[in-house]
Amino acid sequence: MQRERKPGPSVPETGAVPQSDAVDEIQHAWLRELPGVPVESIGVITRVWRTAKILGDERRRTLTRLGIDSATLDLLSTLRRAGPPYAMTPARLKDLCLVTAGAISQRVGRAEAAGAVRAVRSPGGRTLRVELTDAGHALIEGSVERLLRYEDDLIGHLSPAERDRLTELLRKLLDGLLERGHGDSPIGPPED
């Protein structure tokens, strides 16, 4: 059931009248309650946060149906995207998966126990290389194909031009956040 939408707080560049939603209501309420405090970020950050929550929940449910967890998906996807021979050092996997060495060790251990990867070790037991097995190859290809088809459907209400524009804006947002210290949360200077 879709509720009637009211015009939002501003007119976009296209000249079309935007529609109001619950996020606009939050923004307007804070504008009313704390005049002078900048509230424009609510329109972006709250929508990104809510979108991320919905998409994250959808991905978790989809991966559960596919029988693969997100850590294994990330590991196997990284190996598969590398191309033949579908093998990497643990250090390279760690860097590409954006996790710690310990997390990569755990991921490799679980995937190896499941038969999805093979760890090539030195005589001393140190993992030198992680290789995608035939079973891992089949698992990741089937999982990624089904996942990407489903996620393409999730954004199917956006036109190709809208997807391109959104991609560029999100890239610009992410790049700006990374340039400012990715993950740091500067609230401002401490008060004396």
XYZ file of C-alpha atoms in Angstrom:
192
model
C 0.000 0.000 0.000
C 1.535 3.292 -1.101
C 0.769 6.407 0.871
C 0.180 9.778 -0.739
C 3.377 11.776 -0.942
C 3.655 15.517 -0.352
C 6.113 17.841 -2.068
C 9.543 17.744 -0.427
C 11.712 20.602 0.799
C 13.344 21.659 -2.476
C 13.026 21.466 -6.254
C 15.672 19.320 -8.022
C 17.657 20.480 -11.044
C 15.231 18.742 -13.408
C 12.435 21.112 -12.393
C 10.231 18.234 -11.237
C 8.535 18.589 -7.877
C 10.086 16.086 -5.453
C 7.978 13.866 -3.268
C 8.038 13.989 0.521
C 8.683 10.895 2.608
C 9.420 9.924 6.220
C 13.006 11.157 5.905
C 11.769 14.596 4.845
C 9.507 14.589 7.895
C 12.517 13.861 10.154
C 14.480 16.628 8.469
C 11.621 19.136 8.811
C 11.092 18.207 12.466
C 14.765 18.836 13.311
C 14.683 22.088 11.341
C 11.692 23.161 13.419
C 13.131 21.954 16.735
C 16.731 23.106 16.251
C 16.626 26.136 13.954
C 20.063 27.066 12.715
C 21.468 23.536 12.925
C 22.308 22.162 9.445
C 19.887 19.318 8.662
C 20.543 18.791 4.929
C 22.701 15.723 5.613
C 19.615 13.911 6.923
C 18.213 13.750 3.396
C 21.321 11.938 2.145
C 22.698 9.989 5.084
C 19.399 8.684 6.446
C 18.318 7.514 2.997
C 21.706 5.863 2.369
C 21.549 4.208 5.802
C 17.974 2.961 5.262
C 18.825 1.750 1.759
C 21.928 -0.050 3.061
C 19.832 -1.718 5.770
C 17.243 -2.965 3.272
C 19.858 -4.159 0.781
C 21.961 -5.765 3.520
C 18.935 -7.658 4.845
C 17.995 -8.758 1.319
C 21.545 -9.944 0.627
C 21.695 -11.945 3.885
C 18.375 -13.647 3.103
C 19.450 -14.378 -0.462
C 22.825 -15.802 0.602
C 21.072 -17.989 3.181
C 18.842 -19.372 0.409
C 21.940 -19.942 -1.742
C 23.736 -21.739 1.096
C 26.749 -19.422 1.293
C 27.752 -16.818 3.879
C 29.015 -13.339 3.013
C 32.609 -14.006 4.143
C 32.868 -17.112 1.935
C 31.209 -15.259 -0.934
C 33.794 -12.478 -0.593
C 36.730 -14.916 -0.491
C 35.583 -17.062 -3.413
C 34.511 -14.023 -5.458
C 37.925 -12.435 -4.997
C 39.647 -15.596 -6.221
C 37.224 -16.056 -9.144
C 37.489 -12.431 -10.321
C 41.295 -12.754 -10.407
C 41.056 -15.007 -13.444
C 43.175 -18.085 -14.127
C 44.776 -19.726 -12.217
C 42.256 -18.483 -9.565
C 44.919 -18.374 -6.853
C 46.394 -15.704 -4.573
C 48.630 -15.279 -1.593
C 46.899 -14.777 1.766
C 48.397 -11.269 1.927
C 46.833 -10.306 -1.409
C 43.485 -11.804 -0.368
C 43.625 -9.835 2.894
C 44.210 -6.590 1.021
C 41.481 -7.191 -1.559
C 38.915 -8.405 0.990
C 39.707 -5.478 3.315
C 40.048 -7.709 6.371
C 42.795 -8.690 8.797
C 45.242 -11.551 8.316
C 43.415 -13.442 11.067
C 40.074 -13.025 9.299
C 41.559 -14.324 6.029
C 43.007 -17.331 7.859
C 39.576 -18.120 9.291
C 37.856 -17.678 5.927
C 40.390 -19.875 4.172
C 40.095 -22.528 6.887
C 36.299 -22.676 6.603
C 36.354 -22.677 2.796
C 39.071 -25.344 2.748
C 37.072 -27.557 5.131
C 34.096 -27.168 2.776
C 36.232 -28.125 -0.238
C 35.886 -24.725 -1.932
C 39.578 -23.793 -1.765
C 42.904 -25.547 -1.409
C 45.677 -23.978 0.648
C 49.166 -24.667 -0.683
C 51.497 -24.704 2.309
C 55.243 -24.553 2.870
C 56.965 -27.486 4.615
C 56.650 -25.424 7.815
C 52.878 -25.164 7.424
C 52.698 -21.534 6.311
C 50.029 -20.893 3.654
C 51.772 -19.761 0.495
C 48.827 -19.667 -1.879
C 45.062 -20.195 -1.816
C 43.506 -21.811 -4.885
C 39.880 -22.058 -5.930
C 38.859 -25.716 -6.352
C 36.435 -27.020 -8.985
C 33.767 -27.225 -6.277
C 34.518 -23.656 -5.181
C 34.409 -22.494 -8.777
C 30.956 -24.057 -9.282
C 29.680 -22.683 -5.964
C 30.772 -19.111 -6.593
C 29.599 -18.951 -10.191
C 26.156 -20.306 -9.337
C 25.837 -18.090 -6.274
C 27.023 -14.895 -7.928
C 24.829 -15.365 -10.976
C 21.694 -15.863 -8.882
C 22.629 -13.082 -6.436
C 23.355 -10.512 -9.152
C 20.159 -11.334 -11.041
C 18.160 -10.843 -7.847
C 19.955 -7.619 -6.920
C 19.481 -6.283 -10.456
C 15.759 -6.820 -9.931
C 15.933 -4.909 -6.614
C 17.003 -1.757 -8.482
C 14.848 -2.492 -11.517
C 12.650 0.535 -10.843
C 15.566 2.813 -11.778
C 16.202 3.579 -15.425
C 19.672 2.909 -16.855
C 20.371 6.662 -16.791
C 19.244 6.893 -13.159
C 21.478 3.954 -12.234
C 24.452 5.621 -13.930
C 23.789 8.949 -12.180
C 23.323 7.267 -8.794
C 26.517 5.269 -9.312
C 28.464 8.466 -9.984
C 26.980 10.291 -6.987
C 27.655 7.368 -4.656
C 31.230 7.122 -5.991
C 31.716 10.833 -5.308
C 30.239 10.478 -1.798
C 32.422 7.462 -0.984
C 35.588 9.021 -2.433
C 35.025 12.161 -0.372
C 34.522 10.149 2.796
C 37.664 8.095 2.148
C 39.710 11.242 1.467
C 38.594 12.612 4.844
C 39.846 9.606 6.787
C 37.414 6.734 6.078
C 35.799 5.532 9.242
C 36.919 8.418 11.400
C 34.020 10.332 12.889
C 35.102 13.891 13.530
C 32.346 15.557 15.531
C 34.272 18.794 15.648
C 36.782 20.363 17.957
C 36.393 19.635 21.646
C 34.765 22.423 23.594
C 36.814 24.224 26.230
